[in-house]
PDB file of C-alpha atoms in Angstrom:
ATOM      1  CA  MET A  22     112.084  84.924  92.387  1.00  0.00           C
ATOM      2  CA  LYS A  23     110.502  81.859  90.730  1.00  0.00           C
ATOM      3  CA  ARG A  24     108.268  79.618  92.776  1.00  0.00           C
ATOM      4  CA  ALA A  25     109.659  76.165  93.566  1.00  0.00           C
ATOM      5  CA  ASN A  26     106.855  74.418  91.708  1.00  0.00           C
ATOM      6  CA  SER A  27     107.056  76.477  88.544  1.00  0.00           C
ATOM      7  CA  PRO A  28     107.043  74.573  85.244  1.00  0.00           C
ATOM      8  CA  GLU A  29     110.595  75.633  84.522  1.00  0.00           C
ATOM      9  CA  ARG A  30     111.821  73.946  87.714  1.00  0.00           C
ATOM     10  CA  THR A  31     109.596  70.851  87.789  1.00  0.00           C
ATOM     11  CA  SER A  32     109.195  70.028  84.090  1.00  0.00           C
ATOM     12  CA  PRO A  33     112.625  69.943  82.428  1.00  0.00           C
ATOM     13  CA  GLY A  34     112.769  68.100  79.155  1.00  0.00           C
ATOM     14  CA  LEU A  35     109.057  68.096  78.334  1.00  0.00           C
ATOM     15  CA  PHE A  36     109.289  70.205  75.179  1.00  0.00           C
ATOM     16  CA  PRO A  37     112.132  68.228  73.526  1.00  0.00           C
ATOM     17  CA  PHE A  38     110.385  64.967  74.397  1.00  0.00           C
ATOM     18  CA  LEU A  39     107.170  66.073  72.677  1.00  0.00           C
ATOM     19  CA  VAL A  40     108.963  67.446  69.629  1.00  0.00           C
ATOM     20  CA  ILE A  41     111.059  64.315  69.090  1.00  0.00           C
ATOM     21  CA  SER A  42     108.126  61.974  69.753  1.00  0.00           C
ATOM     22  CA  PHE A  43     105.784  63.756  67.361  1.00  0.00           C
ATOM     23  CA  VAL A  44     108.381  64.214  64.620  1.00  0.00           C
ATOM     24  CA  GLY A  45     109.394  60.591  65.007  1.00  0.00           C
ATOM     25  CA  ALA A  46     105.771  59.450  64.728  1.00  0.00           C
ATOM     26  CA  TRP A  47     105.322  61.299  61.438  1.00  0.00           C
ATOM     27  CA  LEU A  48     108.631  60.047  60.056  1.00  0.00           C
ATOM     28  CA  THR A  49     107.737  56.419  60.746  1.00  0.00           C
ATOM     29  CA  MET A  50     104.528  56.886  58.761  1.00  0.00           C
ATOM     30  CA  VAL A  51     106.256  58.403  55.706  1.00  0.00           C
ATOM     31  CA  PRO A  52     106.529  55.040  53.874  1.00  0.00           C
ATOM     32  CA  LEU A  53     102.759  54.600  54.167  1.00  0.00           C
ATOM     33  CA  TRP A  54     102.049  58.086  52.834  1.00  0.00           C
ATOM     34  CA  LEU A  55     104.391  57.485  49.916  1.00  0.00           C
ATOM     35  CA  ASP A  56     102.758  54.116  49.278  1.00  0.00           C
ATOM     36  CA  GLY A  57      99.324  55.754  49.181  1.00  0.00           C
ATOM     37  CA  LEU A  58      97.908  53.452  51.824  1.00  0.00           C
ATOM     38  CA  ARG A  59      94.567  54.333  53.391  1.00  0.00           C
ATOM     39  CA  ARG A  60      92.110  52.071  55.179  1.00  0.00           C
ATOM     40  CA  THR A  61      88.649  52.615  53.739  1.00  0.00           C
ATOM     41  CA  SER A  62      86.820  49.739  55.431  1.00  0.00           C
ATOM     42  CA  ALA A  63      86.963  47.825  58.708  1.00  0.00           C
ATOM     43  CA  GLU A  64      87.268  44.667  56.605  1.00  0.00           C
ATOM     44  CA  GLN A  65      90.628  45.802  55.223  1.00  0.00           C
ATOM     45  CA  GLU A  66      93.531  43.937  56.790  1.00  0.00           C
ATOM     46  CA  THR A  67      96.688  45.692  57.964  1.00  0.00           C
ATOM     47  CA  PRO A  68      99.404  45.189  55.317  1.00  0.00           C
ATOM     48  CA  PRO A  69     102.900  44.148  56.443  1.00  0.00           C
ATOM     49  CA  LEU A  70     104.392  47.569  55.667  1.00  0.00           C
ATOM     50  CA  ALA A  71     101.826  49.275  57.896  1.00  0.00           C
ATOM     51  CA  ALA A  72     102.505  46.802  60.704  1.00  0.00           C
ATOM     52  CA  VAL A  73     106.245  47.526  60.559  1.00  0.00           C
ATOM     53  CA  CYS A  74     105.685  51.294  60.538  1.00  0.00           C
ATOM     54  CA  MET A  75     103.333  51.084  63.520  1.00  0.00           C
ATOM     55  CA  LEU A  76     105.830  48.989  65.463  1.00  0.00           C
ATOM     56  CA  LEU A  77     108.537  51.567  64.857  1.00  0.00           C
ATOM     57  CA  MET A  78     106.161  54.352  65.855  1.00  0.00           C
ATOM     58  CA  MET A  79     105.373  52.648  69.179  1.00  0.00           C
ATOM     59  CA  VAL A  80     109.003  52.536  70.328  1.00  0.00           C
ATOM     60  CA  VAL A  81     109.697  56.207  69.581  1.00  0.00           C
ATOM     61  CA  PRO A  82     108.399  57.546  72.948  1.00  0.00           C
ATOM     62  CA  ALA A  83     110.435  55.020  74.945  1.00  0.00           C
ATOM     63  CA  LEU A  84     113.671  55.669  73.078  1.00  0.00           C
ATOM     64  CA  THR A  85     113.139  59.410  73.402  1.00  0.00           C
ATOM     65  CA  ALA A  86     112.337  59.242  77.116  1.00  0.00           C
ATOM     66  CA  PHE A  87     115.256  56.999  77.986  1.00  0.00           C
ATOM     67  CA  GLY A  88     117.687  58.926  75.830  1.00  0.00           C
ATOM     68  CA  LEU A  89     116.772  62.297  77.338  1.00  0.00           C
ATOM     69  CA  THR A  90     116.802  60.982  80.905  1.00  0.00           C
ATOM     70  CA  ALA A  91     120.036  59.028  80.525  1.00  0.00           C
ATOM     71  CA  HIS A  92     121.740  62.038  78.948  1.00  0.00           C
ATOM     72  CA  ARG A  93     120.762  64.195  81.898  1.00  0.00           C
ATOM     73  CA  ARG A  94     121.041  61.741  84.800  1.00  0.00           C
ATOM     74  CA  GLY A  95     122.748  58.584  83.574  1.00  0.00           C
ATOM     75  CA  ALA A  96     121.351  55.260  82.414  1.00  0.00           C
ATOM     76  CA  ARG A  97     121.094  53.661  85.870  1.00  0.00           C
ATOM     77  CA  GLU A  98     119.191  56.612  87.303  1.00  0.00           C
ATOM     78  CA  ALA A  99     116.961  56.701  84.218  1.00  0.00           C
ATOM     79  CA  VAL A 100     115.752  53.184  85.011  1.00  0.00           C
ATOM     80  CA  ARG A 101     114.573  54.330  88.445  1.00  0.00           C
ATOM     81  CA  VAL A 102     113.144  57.688  87.464  1.00  0.00           C
ATOM     82  CA  LEU A 103     111.078  56.336  84.569  1.00  0.00           C
ATOM     83  CA  GLY A 104     109.328  53.802  86.784  1.00  0.00           C
ATOM     84  CA  LEU A 105     110.999  50.655  85.463  1.00  0.00           C
ATOM     85  CA  LEU A 106     111.708  49.383  88.944  1.00  0.00           C
ATOM     86  CA  ARG A 107     108.927  47.977  91.093  1.00  0.00           C
ATOM     87  CA  SER A 108     108.090  50.557  93.766  1.00  0.00           C
ATOM     88  CA  THR A 109     105.403  48.583  95.622  1.00  0.00           C
ATOM     89  CA  PRO A 110     105.203  45.029  97.029  1.00  0.00           C
ATOM     90  CA  TRP A 111     104.929  42.573  94.145  1.00  0.00           C
ATOM     91  CA  ARG A 112     101.589  41.167  95.333  1.00  0.00           C
ATOM     92  CA  HIS A 113     100.084  44.633  95.372  1.00  0.00           C
ATOM     93  CA  GLU A 114     101.491  45.374  91.943  1.00  0.00           C
ATOM     94  CA  LEU A 115     100.135  42.112  90.513  1.00  0.00           C
ATOM     95  CA  ARG A 116      96.710  43.039  91.844  1.00  0.00           C
ATOM     96  CA  CYS A 117      97.027  46.418  90.185  1.00  0.00           C
ATOM     97  CA  VAL A 118      98.032  44.792  86.892  1.00  0.00           C
ATOM     98  CA  ALA A 119      95.050  42.430  87.083  1.00  0.00           C
ATOM     99  CA  ALA A 120      92.706  45.322  87.804  1.00  0.00           C
ATOM    100  CA  ALA A 121      94.244  47.346  84.976  1.00  0.00           C
ATOM    101  CA  LEU A 122      93.522  44.511  82.540  1.00  0.00           C
ATOM    102  CA  THR A 123      89.818  44.588  83.418  1.00  0.00           C
ATOM    103  CA  ILE A 124      89.297  48.358  83.108  1.00  0.00           C
ATOM    104  CA  PRO A 125      89.283  48.670  79.277  1.00  0.00           C
ATOM    105  CA  LEU A 126      87.135  45.525  79.044  1.00  0.00           C
ATOM    106  CA  GLY A 127      84.597  46.973  81.455  1.00  0.00           C
ATOM    107  CA  LEU A 128      84.444  50.312  79.658  1.00  0.00           C
ATOM    108  CA  THR A 129      84.114  48.519  76.328  1.00  0.00           C
ATOM    109  CA  ALA A 130      81.295  46.321  77.634  1.00  0.00           C
ATOM    110  CA  ALA A 131      79.409  49.405  78.820  1.00  0.00           C
ATOM    111  CA  GLY A 132      79.903  51.053  75.449  1.00  0.00           C
ATOM    112  CA  LEU A 133      78.777  47.944  73.563  1.00  0.00           C
ATOM    113  CA  ALA A 134      75.596  47.817  75.627  1.00  0.00           C
ATOM    114  CA  LEU A 135      74.843  51.360  74.524  1.00  0.00           C
ATOM    115  CA  SER A 136      75.732  50.537  70.909  1.00  0.00           C
ATOM    116  CA  THR A 137      73.409  47.536  71.023  1.00  0.00           C
ATOM    117  CA  LEU A 138      70.539  49.651  72.319  1.00  0.00           C
ATOM    118  CA  ALA A 139      71.188  52.154  69.517  1.00  0.00           C
ATOM    119  CA  GLY A 140      71.156  49.381  66.897  1.00  0.00           C
ATOM    120  CA  TRP A 141      74.825  49.912  65.949  1.00  0.00           C
ATOM    121  CA  TYR A 142      76.094  46.588  67.280  1.00  0.00           C
ATOM    122  CA  VAL A 143      74.770  43.031  67.063  1.00  0.00           C
ATOM    123  CA  PRO A 144      76.284  40.591  69.588  1.00  0.00           C
ATOM    124  CA  ALA A 145      76.164  37.043  68.290  1.00  0.00           C
ATOM    125  CA  HIS A 146      78.076  34.773  70.691  1.00  0.00           C
ATOM    126  CA  LEU A 147      80.594  34.690  73.502  1.00  0.00           C
ATOM    127  CA  PRO A 148      84.250  34.108  72.628  1.00  0.00           C
ATOM    128  CA  GLY A 149      85.535  30.586  73.234  1.00  0.00           C
ATOM    129  CA  PRO A 150      89.006  29.301  74.176  1.00  0.00           C
ATOM    130  CA  GLY A 151      89.907  29.066  70.494  1.00  0.00           C
ATOM    131  CA  THR A 152      89.381  32.824  70.207  1.00  0.00           C
ATOM    132  CA  VAL A 153      90.912  33.911  73.507  1.00  0.00           C
ATOM    133  CA  ALA A 154      94.089  31.803  73.397  1.00  0.00           C
ATOM    134  CA  PRO A 155      95.559  33.503  70.280  1.00  0.00           C
ATOM    135  CA  LEU A 156      94.754  36.889  71.782  1.00  0.00           C
ATOM    136  CA  VAL A 157      96.639  36.013  74.960  1.00  0.00           C
ATOM    137  CA  LEU A 158      99.640  34.877  72.933  1.00  0.00           C
ATOM    138  CA  SER A 159      99.552  38.053  70.835  1.00  0.00           C
ATOM    139  CA  ALA A 160      99.325  40.179  73.986  1.00  0.00           C
ATOM    140  CA  LEU A 161     102.352  38.491  75.574  1.00  0.00           C
ATOM    141  CA  VAL A 162     104.433  38.951  72.431  1.00  0.00           C
ATOM    142  CA  SER A 163     103.344  42.590  72.088  1.00  0.00           C
ATOM    143  CA  VAL A 164     104.089  43.696  75.672  1.00  0.00           C
ATOM    144  CA  PRO A 165     107.493  45.249  74.748  1.00  0.00           C
ATOM    145  CA  LEU A 166     105.815  47.458  72.140  1.00  0.00           C
ATOM    146  CA  TYR A 167     103.185  48.799  74.532  1.00  0.00           C
ATOM    147  CA  PHE A 168     105.895  49.248  77.092  1.00  0.00           C
ATOM    148  CA  GLY A 169     107.627  51.356  74.466  1.00  0.00           C
ATOM    149  CA  GLU A 170     104.709  53.766  74.442  1.00  0.00           C
ATOM    150  CA  GLU A 171     103.972  53.851  78.150  1.00  0.00           C
ATOM    151  CA  LEU A 172     107.580  54.330  79.198  1.00  0.00           C
ATOM    152  CA  GLY A 173     107.397  57.596  77.288  1.00  0.00           C
ATOM    153  CA  TRP A 174     103.884  58.726  78.189  1.00  0.00           C
ATOM    154  CA  GLN A 175     103.537  57.491  81.767  1.00  0.00           C
ATOM    155  CA  GLY A 176     107.170  57.177  82.785  1.00  0.00           C
ATOM    156  CA  TYR A 177     108.473  60.441  81.345  1.00  0.00           C
ATOM    157  CA  MET A 178     105.673  62.780  80.252  1.00  0.00           C
ATOM    158  CA  LEU A 179     103.084  62.239  82.994  1.00  0.00           C
ATOM    159  CA  PRO A 180     105.205  63.398  85.962  1.00  0.00           C
ATOM    160  CA  ARG A 181     106.083  66.578  84.074  1.00  0.00           C
ATOM    161  CA  LEU A 182     102.452  67.296  83.203  1.00  0.00           C
ATOM    162  CA  VAL A 183     101.031  66.772  86.678  1.00  0.00           C
ATOM    163  CA  ALA A 184     103.732  69.066  87.983  1.00  0.00           C
ATOM    164  CA  ARG A 185     102.085  71.752  85.859  1.00  0.00           C
ATOM    165  CA  GLY A 186      98.510  71.273  86.993  1.00  0.00           C
ATOM    166  CA  ARG A 187      97.654  67.989  88.721  1.00  0.00           C
ATOM    167  CA  PHE A 188      94.331  66.758  87.291  1.00  0.00           C
ATOM    168  CA  ARG A 189      94.626  69.062  84.296  1.00  0.00           C
ATOM    169  CA  GLY A 190      97.879  67.260  83.536  1.00  0.00           C
ATOM    170  CA  LEU A 191      96.050  63.932  83.329  1.00  0.00           C
ATOM    171  CA  LEU A 192      93.584  65.270  80.761  1.00  0.00           C
ATOM    172  CA  LEU A 193      96.288  67.056  78.801  1.00  0.00           C
ATOM    173  CA  GLY A 194      98.381  63.894  78.721  1.00  0.00           C
ATOM    174  CA  GLY A 195      95.483  61.944  77.214  1.00  0.00           C
ATOM    175  CA  ALA A 196      94.908  64.633  74.591  1.00  0.00           C
ATOM    176  CA  ILE A 197      98.602  64.601  73.674  1.00  0.00           C
ATOM    177  CA  TRP A 198      98.462  60.821  73.390  1.00  0.00           C
ATOM    178  CA  GLY A 199      95.542  61.105  70.961  1.00  0.00           C
ATOM    179  CA  ALA A 200      97.230  63.839  68.928  1.00  0.00           C
ATOM    180  CA  TRP A 201     100.366  61.716  68.675  1.00  0.00           C
ATOM    181  CA  HIS A 202      98.279  59.074  66.834  1.00  0.00           C
ATOM    182  CA  VAL A 203      97.181  61.570  64.145  1.00  0.00           C
ATOM    183  CA  PRO A 204      99.623  60.264  61.473  1.00  0.00           C
ATOM    184  CA  MET A 205      98.020  56.837  61.800  1.00  0.00           C
ATOM    185  CA  THR A 206      94.465  58.106  62.310  1.00  0.00           C
ATOM    186  CA  ALA A 207      94.712  60.224  59.162  1.00  0.00           C
ATOM    187  CA  LEU A 208      95.382  57.041  57.189  1.00  0.00           C
ATOM    188  CA  GLY A 209      92.145  55.497  58.441  1.00  0.00           C
ATOM    189  CA  GLY A 210      93.858  53.503  61.143  1.00  0.00           C
ATOM    190  CA  SER A 211      91.232  53.868  63.862  1.00  0.00           C
ATOM    191  CA  TYR A 212      88.119  54.835  61.911  1.00  0.00           C
ATOM    192  CA  PRO A 213      88.351  53.453  58.349  1.00  0.00           C
ATOM    193  CA  GLY A 214      85.822  54.853  55.918  1.00  0.00           C
ATOM    194  CA  HIS A 215      85.207  58.033  57.903  1.00  0.00           C
ATOM    195  CA  PRO A 216      86.476  61.543  57.052  1.00  0.00           C
ATOM    196  CA  VAL A 217      89.693  62.625  58.722  1.00  0.00           C
ATOM    197  CA  VAL A 218      87.998  65.749  60.091  1.00  0.00           C
ATOM    198  CA  LEU A 219      85.719  63.436  62.076  1.00  0.00           C
ATOM    199  CA  GLY A 220      88.162  60.682  62.963  1.00  0.00           C
ATOM    200  CA  ILE A 221      90.877  62.866  64.455  1.00  0.00           C
ATOM    201  CA  PRO A 222      88.682  64.750  66.988  1.00  0.00           C
ATOM    202  CA  VAL A 223      86.986  61.519  68.031  1.00  0.00           C
ATOM    203  CA  ALA A 224      90.370  59.851  68.475  1.00  0.00           C
ATOM    204  CA  VAL A 225      91.672  62.725  70.608  1.00  0.00           C
ATOM    205  CA  VAL A 226      88.604  62.759  72.899  1.00  0.00           C
ATOM    206  CA  THR A 227      88.702  58.971  73.257  1.00  0.00           C
ATOM    207  CA  ALA A 228      92.407  59.040  74.055  1.00  0.00           C
ATOM    208  CA  MET A 229      91.934  61.856  76.551  1.00  0.00           C
ATOM    209  CA  LEU A 230      89.372  59.787  78.474  1.00  0.00           C
ATOM    210  CA  PHE A 231      91.188  56.459  78.274  1.00  0.00           C
ATOM    211  CA  GLY A 232      94.553  58.118  78.805  1.00  0.00           C
ATOM    212  CA  THR A 233      93.355  59.710  82.037  1.00  0.00           C
ATOM    213  CA  VAL A 234      92.340  56.297  83.339  1.00  0.00           C
ATOM    214  CA  ILE A 235      95.652  54.709  82.327  1.00  0.00           C
ATOM    215  CA  ALA A 236      97.609  57.585  83.865  1.00  0.00           C
ATOM    216  CA  THR A 237      95.692  57.171  87.113  1.00  0.00           C
ATOM    217  CA  VAL A 238      96.734  53.520  87.169  1.00  0.00           C
ATOM    218  CA  ARG A 239     100.345  54.661  86.769  1.00  0.00           C
ATOM    219  CA  LEU A 240     100.046  57.092  89.673  1.00  0.00           C
ATOM    220  CA  ALA A 241      98.335  54.533  91.897  1.00  0.00           C
ATOM    221  CA  THR A 242     101.111  51.954  91.436  1.00  0.00           C
ATOM    222  CA  GLY A 243     104.152  54.165  90.954  1.00  0.00           C
ATOM    223  CA  SER A 244     105.155  51.893  88.078  1.00  0.00           C
ATOM    224  CA  VAL A 245     104.546  51.885  84.346  1.00  0.00           C
ATOM    225  CA  TRP A 246     103.788  48.143  84.260  1.00  0.00           C
ATOM    226  CA  ALA A 247     100.130  48.410  85.281  1.00  0.00           C
ATOM    227  CA  ALA A 248      99.684  51.174  82.704  1.00  0.00           C
ATOM    228  CA  VAL A 249     101.182  48.829  80.111  1.00  0.00           C
ATOM    229  CA  ALA A 250      98.653  46.159  81.155  1.00  0.00           C
ATOM    230  CA  ALA A 251      95.754  48.570  80.630  1.00  0.00           C
ATOM    231  CA  HIS A 252      97.050  49.545  77.193  1.00  0.00           C
ATOM    232  CA  VAL A 253      97.541  45.886  76.227  1.00  0.00           C
ATOM    233  CA  SER A 254      94.001  45.099  77.354  1.00  0.00           C
ATOM    234  CA  LEU A 255      92.620  47.927  75.243  1.00  0.00           C
ATOM    235  CA  ASN A 256      94.342  46.979  71.978  1.00  0.00           C
ATOM    236  CA  GLU A 257      94.884  43.239  72.285  1.00  0.00           C
ATOM    237  CA  PHE A 258      91.620  42.196  73.955  1.00  0.00           C
ATOM    238  CA  ALA A 259      88.895  44.868  73.854  1.00  0.00           C
ATOM    239  CA  LEU A 260      89.339  45.716  70.165  1.00  0.00           C
ATOM    240  CA  PRO A 261      89.477  42.190  68.686  1.00  0.00           C
ATOM    241  CA  LEU A 262      86.858  40.763  71.059  1.00  0.00           C
ATOM    242  CA  THR A 263      84.438  43.447  69.879  1.00  0.00           C
ATOM    243  CA  ARG A 264      84.786  42.067  66.359  1.00  0.00           C
ATOM    244  CA  HIS A 265      84.720  38.396  67.365  1.00  0.00           C
ATOM    245  CA  VAL A 266      81.583  38.684  69.472  1.00  0.00           C
ATOM    246  CA  SER A 267      79.589  40.437  66.756  1.00  0.00           C
ATOM    247  CA  GLY A 268      77.866  38.623  63.937  1.00  0.00           C
ATOM    248  CA  GLU A 269      78.215  41.600  61.605  1.00  0.00           C
ATOM    249  CA  LEU A 270      80.895  44.043  60.452  1.00  0.00           C
ATOM    250  CA  VAL A 271      81.645  46.503  63.261  1.00  0.00           C
ATOM    251  CA  ASP A 272      82.079  50.223  62.679  1.00  0.00           C
ATOM    252  CA  PRO A 273      84.824  51.276  65.187  1.00  0.00           C
ATOM    253  CA  LEU A 274      83.335  54.754  65.360  1.00  0.00           C
ATOM    254  CA  LEU A 275      80.018  53.438  66.681  1.00  0.00           C
ATOM    255  CA  ALA A 276      80.963  50.309  68.613  1.00  0.00           C
ATOM    256  CA  GLY A 277      84.025  49.154  70.522  1.00  0.00           C
ATOM    257  CA  PRO A 278      86.590  50.660  72.873  1.00  0.00           C
ATOM    258  CA  LEU A 279      87.482  53.559  70.553  1.00  0.00           C
ATOM    259  CA  SER A 280      83.871  54.459  69.727  1.00  0.00           C
ATOM    260  CA  ILE A 281      81.788  57.386  70.844  1.00  0.00           C
ATOM    261  CA  THR A 282      79.574  54.979  72.806  1.00  0.00           C
ATOM    262  CA  THR A 283      82.367  54.415  75.344  1.00  0.00           C
ATOM    263  CA  TRP A 284      82.483  58.122  76.119  1.00  0.00           C
ATOM    264  CA  PRO A 285      79.705  58.166  78.757  1.00  0.00           C
ATOM    265  CA  ALA A 286      81.221  55.307  80.790  1.00  0.00           C
ATOM    266  CA  SER A 287      84.768  56.666  80.412  1.00  0.00           C
ATOM    267  CA  ALA A 288      83.634  60.170  81.361  1.00  0.00           C
ATOM    268  CA  LEU A 289      81.928  58.820  84.489  1.00  0.00           C
ATOM    269  CA  VAL A 290      85.162  57.097  85.514  1.00  0.00           C
ATOM    270  CA  VAL A 291      87.160  60.275  84.905  1.00  0.00           C
ATOM    271  CA  VAL A 292      84.698  62.299  86.988  1.00  0.00           C
ATOM    272  CA  GLY A 293      84.945  59.672  89.706  1.00  0.00           C
ATOM    273  CA  ILE A 294      88.725  59.948  89.657  1.00  0.00           C
ATOM    274  CA  TRP A 295      88.519  63.710  89.951  1.00  0.00           C
ATOM    275  CA  LEU A 296      86.023  63.562  92.836  1.00  0.00           C
ATOM    276  CA  THR A 297      88.062  60.947  94.693  1.00  0.00           C
ATOM    277  CA  TYR A 298      91.277  62.903  94.407  1.00  0.00           C
ATOM    278  CA  ARG A 299      89.525  66.136  95.286  1.00  0.00           C
ATOM    279  CA  ARG A 300      87.975  64.634  98.424  1.00  0.00           C
ATOM    280  CA  ARG A 301      91.073  62.835  99.667  1.00  0.00           C
ATOM    281  CA  GLY A 302      93.724  65.134  98.280  1.00  0.00           C
ATOM    282  CA  GLY A 303      94.986  61.898  96.743  1.00  0.00           C
ATOM    283  CA  LEU A 304      96.228  63.317  93.473  1.00  0.00           C
ATOM    284  CA  HIS A 305      98.692  65.585  95.202  1.00  0.00           C
ATOM    285  CA  ALA A 306      99.886  62.737  97.398  1.00  0.00           C
ATOM    286  CA  ALA A 307     100.034  60.209  94.589  1.00  0.00           C
ATOM    287  CA  THR A 308     101.990  62.447  92.268  1.00  0.00           C
ATOM    288  CA  GLY A 309     104.374  63.718  94.896  1.00  0.00           C
ATOM    289  CA  GLY A 310     106.955  60.984  94.338  1.00  0.00           C
ATOM    290  CA  VAL A 311     107.066  61.229  90.573  1.00  0.00           C
ATOM    291  CA  VAL A 312     107.133  65.018  90.616  1.00  0.00           C
ATOM    292  CA  VAL A 313     110.000  64.999  93.091  1.00  0.00           C
ATOM    293  CA  ALA A 314     111.849  62.584  90.808  1.00  0.00           C
ATOM    294  CA  VAL A 315     111.414  64.941  87.854  1.00  0.00           C
ATOM    295  CA  SER A 316     112.647  67.895  89.851  1.00  0.00           C
ATOM    296  CA  GLY A 317     115.955  66.147  90.356  1.00  0.00           C
ATOM    297  CA  ARG A 318     115.729  65.461  94.090  1.00  0.00           C
ATOM    298  CA  THR A 319     115.750  62.050  95.703  1.00  0.00           C
ATOM    299  CA  SER A 320     112.304  60.461  95.754  1.00  0.00           C
ATOM    300  CA  PRO A 321     111.063  59.507  99.235  1.00  0.00           C
TER     301      PRO A 321
END
């Protein structure tokens, strides 16, 4: 007799979701491979073709997640199961979204302090309203795209992974998130000018750490929206502000949110998450609702 919490019972649909998401990611990057595009310097701007391919890549997880869930349980039920509906009082959720926006900025600031001490980063000035306002506008316009990723990762994949191993599922989810970016990382997307054999492992470790934090935000709120806010903050604020604040060209491998200098701060946060959940038994409690939803029963 199989146990009630076995992967076969609690994690239906995980394998097809991963296959479709990964294959879809590679297919969206095919035009760039055929075009011979590769970023070799942080000064190199993103060409329009690359921007279009990345946009398509970002919606693949959401389309896959919704399609698989709607096929199995219907479109209306898919909206609830994937965390599209607000499951907490709106004031609490707004506080969670605000906190989620600050997390990548705080981790980036800690990493930049370390980069500055190492001589890899030179801060020149604080960003003014003329710098921040365009970033806010870009973030608002880009929310649907980040939602496209997080609906797949945090709304669909995360509940199935934590059903397999609780905290191990958080780390595994982050690693999968980093591996999913390989088609873009291999083209120099995250670490231009560095060998692929270096960029890909660094990207996976960084994603595993950041992804664990974002997934914890998802579990704490029961909604994907706060996770979307954290992802938006990472890409739309932490990354460009790192460049704007510096007076010199920034190497993303050595300074910024995706650099190795954010690892110590991110690792401390991940350890803190693990210790908190271990002491309070909070991870089991927090994931109970989403795991029950995956298993096909009515969530409490």
